Short mmCIF file of N, CA, C and O in Angstrom, two decimals:
data_model
loop_
_atom_site.label_atom_id
_atom_site.label_comp_id
_atom_site.label_asym_id
_atom_site.label_seq_id
_atom_site.Cartn_x
_atom_site.Cartn_y
_atom_site.Cartn_z
N MET D 1 10.65 10.83 10.07
CA MET D 1 9.78 10.97 9.04
C MET D 1 8.95 9.50 9.24
O MET D 1 7.72 9.53 9.18
N GLN D 2 9.63 8.44 9.21
CA GLN D 2 8.91 7.06 9.34
C GLN D 2 8.01 7.01 10.52
O GLN D 2 6.89 6.26 10.50
N GLU D 3 8.62 7.42 11.62
CA GLU D 3 8.00 7.18 12.87
C GLU D 3 6.36 8.12 12.87
O GLU D 3 5.43 7.58 13.37
N LYS D 4 6.47 9.24 12.29
CA LYS D 4 5.49 10.07 12.04
C LYS D 4 4.35 9.39 11.11
O LYS D 4 3.13 9.45 11.11
N ALA D 5 5.03 8.81 10.03
CA ALA D 5 4.02 8.02 8.99
C ALA D 5 3.35 6.75 9.80
O ALA D 5 2.26 6.64 9.68
N ARG D 6 4.17 6.37 10.77
CA ARG D 6 3.55 5.12 11.39
C ARG D 6 2.60 5.71 12.23
O ARG D 6 1.48 4.99 12.41
N LYS D 7 2.60 6.77 12.94
CA LYS D 7 1.57 7.27 13.85
C LYS D 7 0.54 7.62 13.17
O LYS D 7 -0.77 7.52 13.82
N ILE D 8 0.72 8.24 12.08
CA ILE D 8 -0.75 8.60 11.25
C ILE D 8 -1.27 7.25 10.95
O ILE D 8 -2.63 7.26 10.86
N ALA D 9 -0.57 6.34 10.33
CA ALA D 9 -1.21 5.06 10.09
C ALA D 9 -1.89 4.39 11.08
O ALA D 9 -3.17 3.72 11.01
N GLU D 10 -1.46 4.43 12.28
CA GLU D 10 -2.00 3.96 13.52
C GLU D 10 -3.32 4.65 13.81
O GLU D 10 -4.41 4.00 14.02
N LYS D 11 -3.22 5.92 13.81
CA LYS D 11 -4.45 6.60 13.95
C LYS D 11 -5.53 6.26 13.10
O LYS D 11 -6.55 5.96 13.54
N TYR D 12 -5.19 6.30 11.69
CA TYR D 12 -6.31 5.89 10.77
C TYR D 12 -6.80 4.50 10.64
O TYR D 12 -7.85 3.91 10.09
N HIS D 13 -5.89 3.36 11.36
CA HIS D 13 -6.35 1.96 11.31
C HIS D 13 -6.71 1.74 12.52
O HIS D 13 -7.07 0.63 12.83
N GLN D 14 -6.95 2.67 13.54
CA GLN D 14 -7.18 2.28 14.82
C GLN D 14 -8.69 1.53 14.84
O GLN D 14 -9.65 1.87 14.11
N ASN D 15 -8.60 0.63 15.67
CA ASN D 15 -9.85 -0.41 15.78
C ASN D 15 -10.15 -1.42 14.73
O ASN D 15 -11.14 -1.74 14.55
N GLN D 16 -9.09 -1.19 13.55
CA GLN D 16 -9.43 -2.15 12.53
C GLN D 16 -8.54 -3.34 12.77
O GLN D 16 -7.65 -3.28 13.20
N LYS D 17 -9.19 -4.39 12.05
CA LYS D 17 -8.29 -5.83 12.40
C LYS D 17 -8.40 -6.42 10.92
O LYS D 17 -9.38 -6.22 10.10
N ARG D 18 -7.42 -7.25 10.84
CA ARG D 18 -7.25 -8.28 9.90
C ARG D 18 -7.98 -9.42 9.82
O ARG D 18 -8.55 -9.58 10.90
N LYS D 19 -8.08 -10.14 8.91
CA LYS D 19 -8.93 -11.40 8.84
C LYS D 19 -8.17 -12.18 9.85
O LYS D 19 -9.12 -13.05 10.48
N SER D 20 -7.07 -12.39 10.06
CA SER D 20 -6.38 -13.14 11.02
C SER D 20 -6.59 -12.58 12.52
O SER D 20 -6.27 -13.50 13.40
N GLY D 21 -7.19 -11.58 12.71
CA GLY D 21 -7.51 -11.11 14.06
C GLY D 21 -6.44 -10.26 14.58
O GLY D 21 -6.61 -9.48 15.62
N ASP D 22 -5.19 -9.95 13.85
CA ASP D 22 -4.18 -8.85 14.11
C ASP D 22 -4.88 -7.61 14.01
O ASP D 22 -5.82 -7.39 13.28
N ASP D 23 -4.29 -6.55 14.73
CA ASP D 23 -4.44 -5.39 14.52
C ASP D 23 -4.16 -4.88 13.17
O ASP D 23 -3.13 -5.35 12.67
N TYR D 24 -5.04 -4.24 12.71
CA TYR D 24 -4.51 -3.64 11.07
C TYR D 24 -3.22 -3.06 10.98
O TYR D 24 -2.40 -3.44 9.94
N ILE D 25 -2.81 -2.41 11.84
CA ILE D 25 -1.43 -1.64 11.80
C ILE D 25 -0.29 -2.61 11.75
O ILE D 25 0.57 -2.28 11.16
N LYS D 26 -0.44 -3.78 12.06
CA LYS D 26 0.62 -4.72 11.84
C LYS D 26 0.86 -4.97 10.42
O LYS D 26 2.11 -5.11 9.83
N HIS D 27 -0.02 -4.77 9.57
CA HIS D 27 0.15 -5.23 8.01
C HIS D 27 1.11 -4.02 7.51
O HIS D 27 1.97 -4.21 6.91
N PRO D 28 0.67 -2.65 7.64
CA PRO D 28 1.69 -1.69 7.27
C PRO D 28 3.06 -1.75 7.70
O PRO D 28 4.04 -1.38 7.04
N GLU D 29 2.81 -2.15 9.23
CA GLU D 29 4.39 -2.05 9.74
C GLU D 29 5.17 -3.25 9.03
O GLU D 29 6.27 -2.93 8.82
N ARG D 30 4.53 -4.41 8.67
CA ARG D 30 5.51 -5.57 8.02
C ARG D 30 5.82 -5.04 6.76
O ARG D 30 6.91 -5.54 6.33
N VAL D 31 4.80 -4.49 5.96
CA VAL D 31 5.22 -4.11 4.62
C VAL D 31 6.50 -3.05 4.60
O VAL D 31 7.19 -3.12 4.01
N ALA D 32 6.23 -1.93 5.62
CA ALA D 32 7.14 -1.13 5.77
C ALA D 32 8.65 -1.76 6.08
O ALA D 32 9.81 -1.43 5.57
N GLU D 33 8.66 -2.53 7.04
CA GLU D 33 9.92 -3.49 7.42
C GLU D 33 10.31 -4.32 6.34
O GLU D 33 11.80 -3.82 6.08
N ASN D 34 9.61 -4.82 5.34
CA ASN D 34 9.99 -5.70 4.38
C ASN D 34 10.74 -4.72 3.32
O ASN D 34 11.82 -5.18 2.61
N PHE D 35 10.15 -3.40 3.11
CA PHE D 35 10.58 -2.56 2.02
C PHE D 35 12.02 -2.13 2.64
O PHE D 35 12.84 -1.95 1.66
N SER D 36 11.93 -1.97 3.80
CA SER D 36 13.21 -1.15 4.24
C SER D 36 14.48 -2.15 4.05
O SER D 36 15.50 -1.70 4.09
N LYS D 37 14.20 -3.42 3.91
CA LYS D 37 15.10 -4.38 3.70
C LYS D 37 15.71 -4.15 2.46
O LYS D 37 16.98 -4.65 2.17
N LEU D 38 14.98 -3.73 1.54
CA LEU D 38 15.47 -3.37 0.09
C LEU D 38 15.96 -2.19 -0.51
O LEU D 38 16.47 -2.18 -1.25
N SER D 39 15.45 -1.21 0.56
CA SER D 39 15.75 0.14 0.02
C SER D 39 15.77 1.01 1.58
O SER D 39 14.87 0.86 2.23
N ASN D 40 16.43 2.21 1.47
CA ASN D 40 16.60 3.02 2.56
C ASN D 40 15.79 4.24 2.35
O ASN D 40 15.77 5.36 2.87
N ASN D 41 14.96 4.27 1.27
CA ASN D 41 14.22 5.54 0.86
C ASN D 41 13.13 5.82 1.82
O ASN D 41 12.35 5.21 1.98
N GLN D 42 13.39 6.84 2.60
CA GLN D 42 12.58 7.28 3.72
C GLN D 42 11.31 7.62 3.28
O GLN D 42 10.13 7.54 3.90
N GLU D 43 11.06 8.28 2.05
CA GLU D 43 9.61 8.56 1.55
C GLU D 43 8.84 7.38 1.26
O GLU D 43 7.74 7.28 1.63
N MET D 44 9.61 6.49 0.58
CA MET D 44 8.56 5.04 0.24
C MET D 44 8.53 4.29 1.52
O MET D 44 7.48 3.56 1.44
N ILE D 45 9.48 4.43 2.47
CA ILE D 45 9.17 3.59 3.65
C ILE D 45 7.97 4.39 4.36
O ILE D 45 6.99 3.52 5.03
N SER D 46 8.06 5.41 4.33
CA SER D 46 6.77 6.29 5.11
C SER D 46 5.58 5.91 4.17
O SER D 46 4.51 5.53 4.58
N ALA D 47 5.72 5.83 2.97
CA ALA D 47 4.40 5.50 2.03
C ALA D 47 3.97 4.13 2.24
O ALA D 47 2.84 3.78 2.09
N ALA D 48 5.06 3.06 2.68
CA ALA D 48 4.47 1.82 2.98
C ALA D 48 3.56 1.77 4.07
O ALA D 48 2.74 1.18 4.30
N TYR D 49 3.93 2.58 5.32
CA TYR D 49 3.27 2.49 6.40
C TYR D 49 1.88 3.14 6.14
O TYR D 49 0.81 2.57 6.75
N LEU D 50 1.66 3.88 5.22
CA LEU D 50 0.38 4.61 4.83
C LEU D 50 -0.34 4.27 3.69
O LEU D 50 -1.36 4.60 3.13
N HIS D 51 0.07 2.88 3.10
CA HIS D 51 -0.26 2.60 1.62
C HIS D 51 -1.69 2.20 1.46
O HIS D 51 -2.11 2.26 0.60
N ASP D 52 -2.26 1.64 2.78
CA ASP D 52 -3.80 1.46 2.73
C ASP D 52 -4.62 2.45 3.39
O ASP D 52 -5.83 2.52 3.42
N SER D 53 -3.98 3.74 3.76
CA SER D 53 -4.74 4.45 4.65
C SER D 53 -5.81 5.37 3.67
O SER D 53 -6.93 5.34 4.28
N ILE D 54 -5.52 5.86 2.54
CA ILE D 54 -6.45 6.57 1.83
C ILE D 54 -7.44 5.50 1.41
O ILE D 54 -8.72 5.81 1.49
N GLU D 55 -7.28 4.27 0.81
CA GLU D 55 -8.50 3.37 0.30
C GLU D 55 -9.27 3.20 1.60
O GLU D 55 -10.47 3.23 1.48
N ASN D 56 -8.90 2.96 2.70
CA ASN D 56 -9.62 2.70 3.86
C ASN D 56 -10.30 4.00 4.47
O ASN D 56 -11.44 3.85 5.04
N ALA D 57 -10.10 5.23 4.12
CA ALA D 57 -10.40 6.36 4.53
C ALA D 57 -11.54 6.90 3.59
O ALA D 57 -12.51 7.93 3.82
N GLN D 58 -11.72 6.46 2.39
CA GLN D 58 -12.48 7.05 1.20
C GLN D 58 -13.90 6.92 1.52
O GLN D 58 -14.72 7.58 1.00
N GLU D 59 -14.49 6.09 2.38
CA GLU D 59 -15.85 6.17 3.08
C GLU D 59 -16.26 7.34 3.41
O GLU D 59 -17.48 8.01 3.63
N ASN D 60 -15.53 8.30 4.31
CA ASN D 60 -15.95 9.32 4.76
C ASN D 60 -14.63 10.69 4.20
O ASN D 60 -13.69 10.52 4.42
N LEU D 61 -15.57 11.36 3.63
CA LEU D 61 -14.77 12.64 2.69
C LEU D 61 -13.96 13.48 3.53
O LEU D 61 -12.90 13.85 3.48
N GLU D 62 -14.53 13.83 4.70
CA GLU D 62 -13.74 14.56 5.82
C GLU D 62 -12.64 14.04 6.39
O GLU D 62 -11.52 14.67 6.53
N THR D 63 -12.80 12.75 6.46
CA THR D 63 -11.72 12.00 7.09
C THR D 63 -10.62 11.91 6.20
O THR D 63 -9.41 12.13 6.51
N LEU D 64 -10.95 11.66 4.74
CA LEU D 64 -10.04 11.47 3.59
C LEU D 64 -9.10 12.84 3.55
O LEU D 64 -8.04 12.70 3.50
N LYS D 65 -10.04 13.88 3.48
CA LYS D 65 -9.47 15.13 3.32
C LYS D 65 -8.47 15.42 4.44
O LYS D 65 -7.30 16.08 4.17
N GLN D 66 -8.70 15.18 5.68
CA GLN D 66 -7.84 15.43 6.97
C GLN D 66 -6.49 14.52 6.84
O GLN D 66 -5.40 14.89 7.20
N LEU D 67 -6.97 13.13 6.44
CA LEU D 67 -5.59 12.29 6.33
C LEU D 67 -4.60 12.69 5.22
O LEU D 67 -3.51 12.79 5.48
N LYS D 68 -5.23 13.26 4.06
CA LYS D 68 -4.35 13.65 3.07
C LYS D 68 -3.54 14.84 3.35
O LYS D 68 -2.56 15.00 2.98
N GLN D 69 -4.22 15.95 4.27
CA GLN D 69 -3.42 17.08 4.85
C GLN D 69 -2.33 16.51 5.73
O GLN D 69 -1.14 17.18 5.64
N GLU D 70 -2.50 15.68 6.56
CA GLU D 70 -1.57 15.07 7.41
C GLU D 70 -0.18 14.42 6.72
O GLU D 70 0.77 14.80 7.15
N ILE D 71 -0.82 13.72 5.75
CA ILE D 71 0.28 13.25 4.89
C ILE D 71 1.24 14.36 4.19
O ILE D 71 2.31 14.01 3.97
N LYS D 72 0.26 15.20 3.48
CA LYS D 72 1.06 16.06 2.77
C LYS D 72 1.93 17.07 3.64
O LYS D 72 2.98 17.71 3.39
N GLU D 73 1.61 17.43 4.99
CA GLU D 73 2.52 18.00 6.01
C GLU D 73 3.66 17.08 6.36
O GLU D 73 4.59 17.86 6.53
N LEU D 74 3.54 15.97 6.25
CA LEU D 74 4.67 15.04 6.51
C LEU D 74 5.51 15.27 5.27
O LEU D 74 6.87 15.40 5.57
N SER D 75 5.12 15.05 3.89
CA SER D 75 5.94 15.35 3.02
C SER D 75 5.02 15.06 1.54
O SER D 75 4.12 14.10 1.59
N PRO D 76 4.93 16.19 0.84
CA PRO D 76 4.27 16.12 -0.41
C PRO D 76 4.58 14.59 -1.25
O PRO D 76 3.69 14.12 -2.04
N LEU D 77 5.87 14.52 -1.32
CA LEU D 77 6.26 13.15 -2.10
C LEU D 77 5.62 11.95 -1.61
O LEU D 77 5.17 11.01 -2.39
N VAL D 78 5.53 11.76 -0.21
CA VAL D 78 4.73 10.65 0.37
C VAL D 78 3.51 10.58 0.18
O VAL D 78 2.97 9.54 -0.44
N LEU D 79 2.55 11.76 0.01
CA LEU D 79 1.39 11.73 -0.45
C LEU D 79 1.19 11.39 -1.78
O LEU D 79 0.29 10.51 -2.18
N GLU D 80 2.16 11.84 -2.58
CA GLU D 80 2.02 11.61 -4.04
C GLU D 80 2.29 9.79 -4.13
O GLU D 80 1.49 9.36 -4.79
N TYR D 81 3.29 9.46 -3.41
CA TYR D 81 3.31 7.80 -3.45
C TYR D 81 2.04 7.06 -3.07
O TYR D 81 1.82 6.29 -3.54
N VAL D 82 1.51 7.82 -1.81
CA VAL D 82 0.40 7.07 -1.27
C VAL D 82 -0.92 7.15 -2.19
O VAL D 82 -1.56 6.09 -2.46
N GLU D 83 -0.90 8.10 -2.90
CA GLU D 83 -2.18 8.50 -3.93
C GLU D 83 -1.91 7.38 -4.96
O GLU D 83 -2.73 6.83 -5.61
N ASN D 84 -0.57 7.34 -5.37
CA ASN D 84 -0.24 6.52 -6.71
C ASN D 84 -0.57 4.88 -6.20
O ASN D 84 -0.80 4.15 -7.22
N LEU D 85 -0.28 4.80 -4.92
CA LEU D 85 -0.51 3.40 -4.63
C LEU D 85 -2.10 2.73 -4.24
O LEU D 85 -2.27 1.60 -3.91
N SER D 86 -2.81 3.84 -4.21
CA SER D 86 -4.15 3.74 -3.93
C SER D 86 -4.94 3.19 -5.09
O SER D 86 -4.86 3.77 -6.07
N HIS D 87 -5.82 1.96 -4.89
CA HIS D 87 -6.48 1.60 -5.92
C HIS D 87 -7.87 2.34 -6.13
O HIS D 87 -8.49 2.46 -5.46
N LYS D 88 -7.76 3.04 -7.60
CA LYS D 88 -9.07 3.82 -7.78
C LYS D 88 -10.06 3.10 -8.49
O LYS D 88 -10.16 2.92 -9.59
N LYS D 89 -10.85 2.06 -7.41
CA LYS D 89 -11.65 1.31 -7.67
C LYS D 89 -12.89 1.72 -8.87
O LYS D 89 -13.50 0.84 -9.52
N GLU D 90 -13.36 2.89 -8.60
CA GLU D 90 -14.12 3.47 -9.49
C GLU D 90 -13.81 3.70 -10.90
O GLU D 90 -14.82 3.99 -11.76
N ILE D 91 -12.59 3.83 -11.06
CA ILE D 91 -12.01 3.88 -12.67
C ILE D 91 -11.06 2.76 -13.16
O ILE D 91 -10.84 2.92 -14.30
N GLU D 92 -10.72 1.87 -12.36
CA GLU D 92 -9.95 0.66 -12.90
C GLU D 92 -10.26 -0.60 -11.95
O GLU D 92 -10.30 -0.46 -10.97
N ASP D 93 -10.15 -1.48 -12.78
CA ASP D 93 -10.05 -2.89 -12.05
C ASP D 93 -8.79 -3.23 -11.58
O ASP D 93 -7.72 -2.63 -11.86
N TYR D 94 -8.63 -4.28 -10.90
CA TYR D 94 -7.37 -4.57 -10.14
C TYR D 94 -6.14 -4.72 -11.02
O TYR D 94 -4.98 -4.51 -10.54
N GLU D 95 -6.49 -5.34 -12.10
CA GLU D 95 -5.39 -5.62 -13.17
C GLU D 95 -4.86 -4.48 -13.67
O GLU D 95 -3.58 -4.26 -13.86
N GLU D 96 -5.69 -3.54 -14.16
CA GLU D 96 -5.22 -2.08 -14.56
C GLU D 96 -4.35 -1.43 -13.42
O GLU D 96 -3.48 -0.82 -13.78
N TYR D 97 -5.01 -1.49 -12.06
CA TYR D 97 -4.06 -0.93 -11.14
C TYR D 97 -2.98 -1.34 -11.17
O TYR D 97 -1.70 -0.83 -10.84
N ILE D 98 -2.76 -2.79 -11.14
CA ILE D 98 -1.39 -3.19 -10.73
C ILE D 98 -0.35 -3.01 -12.00
O ILE D 98 0.60 -2.60 -11.78
N LYS D 99 -0.97 -2.78 -13.25
CA LYS D 99 -0.21 -2.49 -14.46
C LYS D 99 0.15 -1.02 -14.26
O LYS D 99 1.28 -0.74 -14.47
N ARG D 100 -0.77 -0.37 -13.82
CA ARG D 100 -0.34 1.16 -13.51
C ARG D 100 0.89 1.30 -12.59
O ARG D 100 1.70 2.05 -12.82
N ILE D 101 0.73 0.64 -11.38
CA ILE D 101 1.72 0.71 -10.39
C ILE D 101 3.11 0.21 -10.85
O ILE D 101 4.12 0.58 -10.65
N SER D 102 2.98 -1.00 -11.81
CA SER D 102 4.07 -1.49 -12.15
C SER D 102 5.07 -0.77 -12.90
O SER D 102 6.36 -1.04 -13.34
N LYS D 103 4.57 0.46 -13.55
CA LYS D 103 5.30 1.38 -14.58
C LYS D 103 6.45 2.18 -13.62
O LYS D 103 7.56 2.74 -14.24
N ASP D 104 6.33 2.09 -12.09
CA ASP D 104 7.38 2.74 -11.30
C ASP D 104 7.90 1.87 -10.59
O ASP D 104 7.31 1.11 -9.58
N ASN D 105 9.26 1.60 -10.26
CA ASN D 105 10.08 0.67 -9.69
C ASN D 105 9.89 0.61 -8.21
O ASN D 105 9.65 -0.40 -7.77
N LYS D 106 9.85 1.78 -7.80
CA LYS D 106 9.59 1.96 -6.42
C LYS D 106 8.30 1.60 -5.88
O LYS D 106 8.08 0.72 -4.80
N LEU D 107 7.14 1.94 -6.68
CA LEU D 107 5.83 1.35 -6.54
C LEU D 107 5.60 -0.20 -6.66
O LEU D 107 5.12 -0.69 -5.83
N LEU D 108 6.19 -0.70 -7.48
CA LEU D 108 6.33 -1.83 -7.95
C LEU D 108 6.95 -2.85 -6.78
O LEU D 108 6.26 -3.81 -6.21
N VAL D 109 7.85 -2.46 -6.40
CA VAL D 109 8.61 -3.20 -4.99
C VAL D 109 7.71 -3.02 -3.74
O VAL D 109 7.46 -4.23 -3.21
N LEU D 110 7.12 -1.97 -3.52
CA LEU D 110 6.41 -1.88 -2.53
C LEU D 110 5.03 -2.47 -2.66
O LEU D 110 4.80 -3.42 -1.66
N LYS D 111 4.27 -2.59 -3.72
CA LYS D 111 3.28 -3.38 -4.07
C LYS D 111 3.54 -4.71 -3.74
O LYS D 111 2.75 -5.55 -3.43
N PHE D 112 4.75 -5.39 -4.36
CA PHE D 112 5.14 -6.73 -4.14
C PHE D 112 5.32 -7.17 -2.71
O PHE D 112 4.56 -8.04 -2.33
N CYS D 113 5.81 -6.13 -1.94
CA CYS D 113 5.98 -6.58 -0.46
C CYS D 113 4.49 -6.55 0.16
O CYS D 113 4.24 -7.37 1.12
N ASP D 114 3.44 -5.74 -0.22
CA ASP D 114 2.26 -5.69 0.19
C ASP D 114 1.44 -6.95 -0.05
O ASP D 114 0.90 -7.58 0.55
N ILE D 115 1.54 -7.49 -1.26
CA ILE D 115 0.98 -8.79 -1.79
C ILE D 115 1.46 -9.77 -0.97
O ILE D 115 0.68 -10.74 -0.61
N ILE D 116 2.86 -9.95 -0.90
CA ILE D 116 3.38 -11.03 0.08
C ILE D 116 2.75 -11.21 1.37
O ILE D 116 2.37 -12.01 1.82
N ASP D 117 2.74 -9.82 2.01
CA ASP D 117 2.19 -9.86 3.31
C ASP D 117 0.68 -10.32 3.22
O ASP D 117 0.22 -10.96 4.16
N ASN D 118 -0.27 -9.83 2.34
CA ASN D 118 -1.53 -10.19 2.23
C ASN D 118 -1.77 -11.67 1.95
O ASN D 118 -2.71 -12.17 2.53
N LEU D 119 -0.79 -12.32 1.34
CA LEU D 119 -0.91 -13.66 1.08
C LEU D 119 -0.96 -14.48 2.45
O LEU D 119 -1.29 -15.55 2.73
N SER D 120 0.00 -13.74 3.29
CA SER D 120 -0.02 -14.58 4.61
C SER D 120 -1.02 -14.39 5.62
O SER D 120 -1.11 -14.83 6.77
N ASP D 121 -2.14 -13.73 5.39
CA ASP D 121 -3.27 -13.23 6.12
C ASP D 121 -4.50 -14.06 5.87
O ASP D 121 -5.60 -13.29 5.55
N THR D 122 -4.37 -15.21 5.59
CA THR D 122 -5.79 -16.20 5.58
C THR D 122 -6.61 -15.68 4.29
O THR D 122 -7.70 -15.31 4.64
N PRO D 123 -5.94 -15.50 3.22
CA PRO D 123 -6.78 -14.98 2.04
C PRO D 123 -7.77 -15.99 1.40
O PRO D 123 -7.49 -17.19 1.66
N THR D 124 -8.85 -15.50 1.16
CA THR D 124 -9.85 -16.44 0.30
C THR D 124 -9.31 -16.89 -0.90
O THR D 124 -8.13 -16.26 -1.50
N GLU D 125 -9.83 -18.10 -1.58
CA GLU D 125 -9.10 -18.46 -2.79
C GLU D 125 -9.53 -17.51 -4.03
O GLU D 125 -8.55 -17.37 -4.78
N GLN D 126 -10.41 -16.82 -3.90
CA GLN D 126 -10.41 -15.55 -4.87
C GLN D 126 -9.31 -14.72 -4.80
O GLN D 126 -8.78 -14.32 -5.61
N GLN D 127 -9.17 -14.27 -3.33
CA GLN D 127 -7.95 -13.40 -3.11
C GLN D 127 -6.78 -13.97 -3.57
O GLN D 127 -5.79 -13.27 -4.21
N LYS D 128 -6.44 -15.18 -3.35
CA LYS D 128 -5.13 -16.00 -3.71
C LYS D 128 -5.02 -15.71 -5.21
O LYS D 128 -3.88 -15.56 -5.55
N GLU D 129 -6.10 -15.97 -5.99
CA GLU D 129 -5.95 -15.83 -7.28
C GLU D 129 -5.72 -14.61 -7.91
O GLU D 129 -4.85 -14.25 -8.75
N LYS D 130 -6.31 -13.71 -7.21
CA LYS D 130 -6.00 -12.23 -7.64
C LYS D 130 -4.61 -11.87 -7.41
O LYS D 130 -3.84 -11.28 -7.95
N TYR D 131 -4.08 -12.10 -6.08
CA TYR D 131 -2.71 -11.98 -6.03
C TYR D 131 -1.78 -12.68 -6.83
O TYR D 131 -0.82 -11.83 -6.89
N LYS D 132 -2.23 -13.91 -7.06
CA LYS D 132 -1.15 -14.58 -7.97
C LYS D 132 -1.20 -13.80 -9.26
O LYS D 132 -0.01 -13.71 -10.17
N ARG D 133 -2.31 -13.42 -9.84
CA ARG D 133 -2.20 -12.80 -11.25
C ARG D 133 -1.39 -11.35 -11.02
O ARG D 133 -0.53 -11.08 -11.77
N ALA D 134 -1.63 -10.72 -9.81
CA ALA D 134 -0.84 -9.57 -9.65
C ALA D 134 0.74 -9.71 -9.59
O ALA D 134 1.42 -9.00 -10.20
N LEU D 135 0.97 -10.76 -8.92
CA LEU D 135 2.48 -11.03 -8.88
C LEU D 135 3.12 -11.40 -10.20
O LEU D 135 4.06 -11.03 -10.37
N THR D 136 2.08 -12.22 -10.91
CA THR D 136 2.77 -12.57 -12.29
C THR D 136 2.87 -11.25 -13.18
O THR D 136 3.90 -11.33 -13.97
N ILE D 137 2.10 -10.28 -12.98
CA ILE D 137 2.16 -8.97 -13.77
C ILE D 137 3.48 -8.13 -13.15
O ILE D 137 4.28 -7.94 -14.06
N LEU D 138 3.67 -8.24 -11.97
CA LEU D 138 4.71 -7.56 -11.25
C LEU D 138 6.02 -8.05 -11.97
O LEU D 138 7.00 -7.60 -12.10
N LEU D 139 5.96 -9.52 -11.75
CA LEU D 139 7.37 -10.23 -11.86
C LEU D 139 7.60 -10.21 -13.50
O LEU D 139 8.78 -10.11 -13.90
N ALA D 140 6.74 -10.02 -14.40
CA ALA D 140 6.71 -9.89 -16.00
C ALA D 140 7.57 -8.32 -16.21
O ALA D 140 8.28 -8.29 -17.02
N LYS D 141 6.91 -7.46 -15.33
CA LYS D 141 7.44 -6.17 -15.58
C LYS D 141 9.00 -6.07 -15.03
O LYS D 141 9.74 -5.51 -15.58
N ILE D 142 9.20 -6.86 -14.13
CA ILE D 142 10.63 -6.64 -13.43
C ILE D 142 11.50 -7.62 -14.67
O ILE D 142 12.69 -7.02 -14.80
N SER D 143 11.01 -8.61 -15.13
CA SER D 143 11.83 -9.19 -16.40
C SER D 143 11.99 -8.34 -17.45
O SER D 143 13.22 -8.31 -18.02
N GLU D 144 11.07 -7.57 -17.89
CA GLU D 144 11.22 -6.66 -18.84
C GLU D 144 12.28 -5.70 -18.62
O GLU D 144 13.09 -5.37 -19.49
N LYS D 145 12.17 -4.98 -17.46
CA LYS D 145 13.10 -4.12 -17.12
C LYS D 145 14.46 -4.67 -17.14
O LYS D 145 15.47 -3.89 -17.18
N GLU D 146 14.85 -5.85 -16.76
CA GLU D 146 16.19 -6.39 -16.98
C GLU D 146 16.74 -6.43 -18.03
O GLU D 146 17.93 -6.78 -18.46
N LYS D 147 15.88 -6.54 -19.28
CA LYS D 147 16.30 -6.88 -20.65
C LYS D 147 17.03 -5.47 -21.07
O LYS D 147 16.89 -4.46 -20.70
#
């Protein structure tokens, strides 16, 4: 399942680059690798590979439809996780998005892995602040859950 997810992500991130100049696929690979150190949940590791795919495909509805079908064929649960991990920019700001994700422990941990990797990719000062706020929200949620 994980390898199929990686191949789907590779297909949809083809020719995309990170700010660092790395191929985009390196980011979801690192997020999946880091998540797999914390959990062996196959659906979530697969979702880690695909976590940016829907957001990056939204500009083309036909591509988005095809991507969602491929993920659903892999696993309906993986599609659910990936959809839940996608920032719905038209209806929620970034802080609302982070708060929504933080309600689910698995999504919270995966998003934490994502943000940590994003911070390693030469973010702008504005992005650093955004990620710091997000980490603060996620860490606060973890603290709440420990009580």
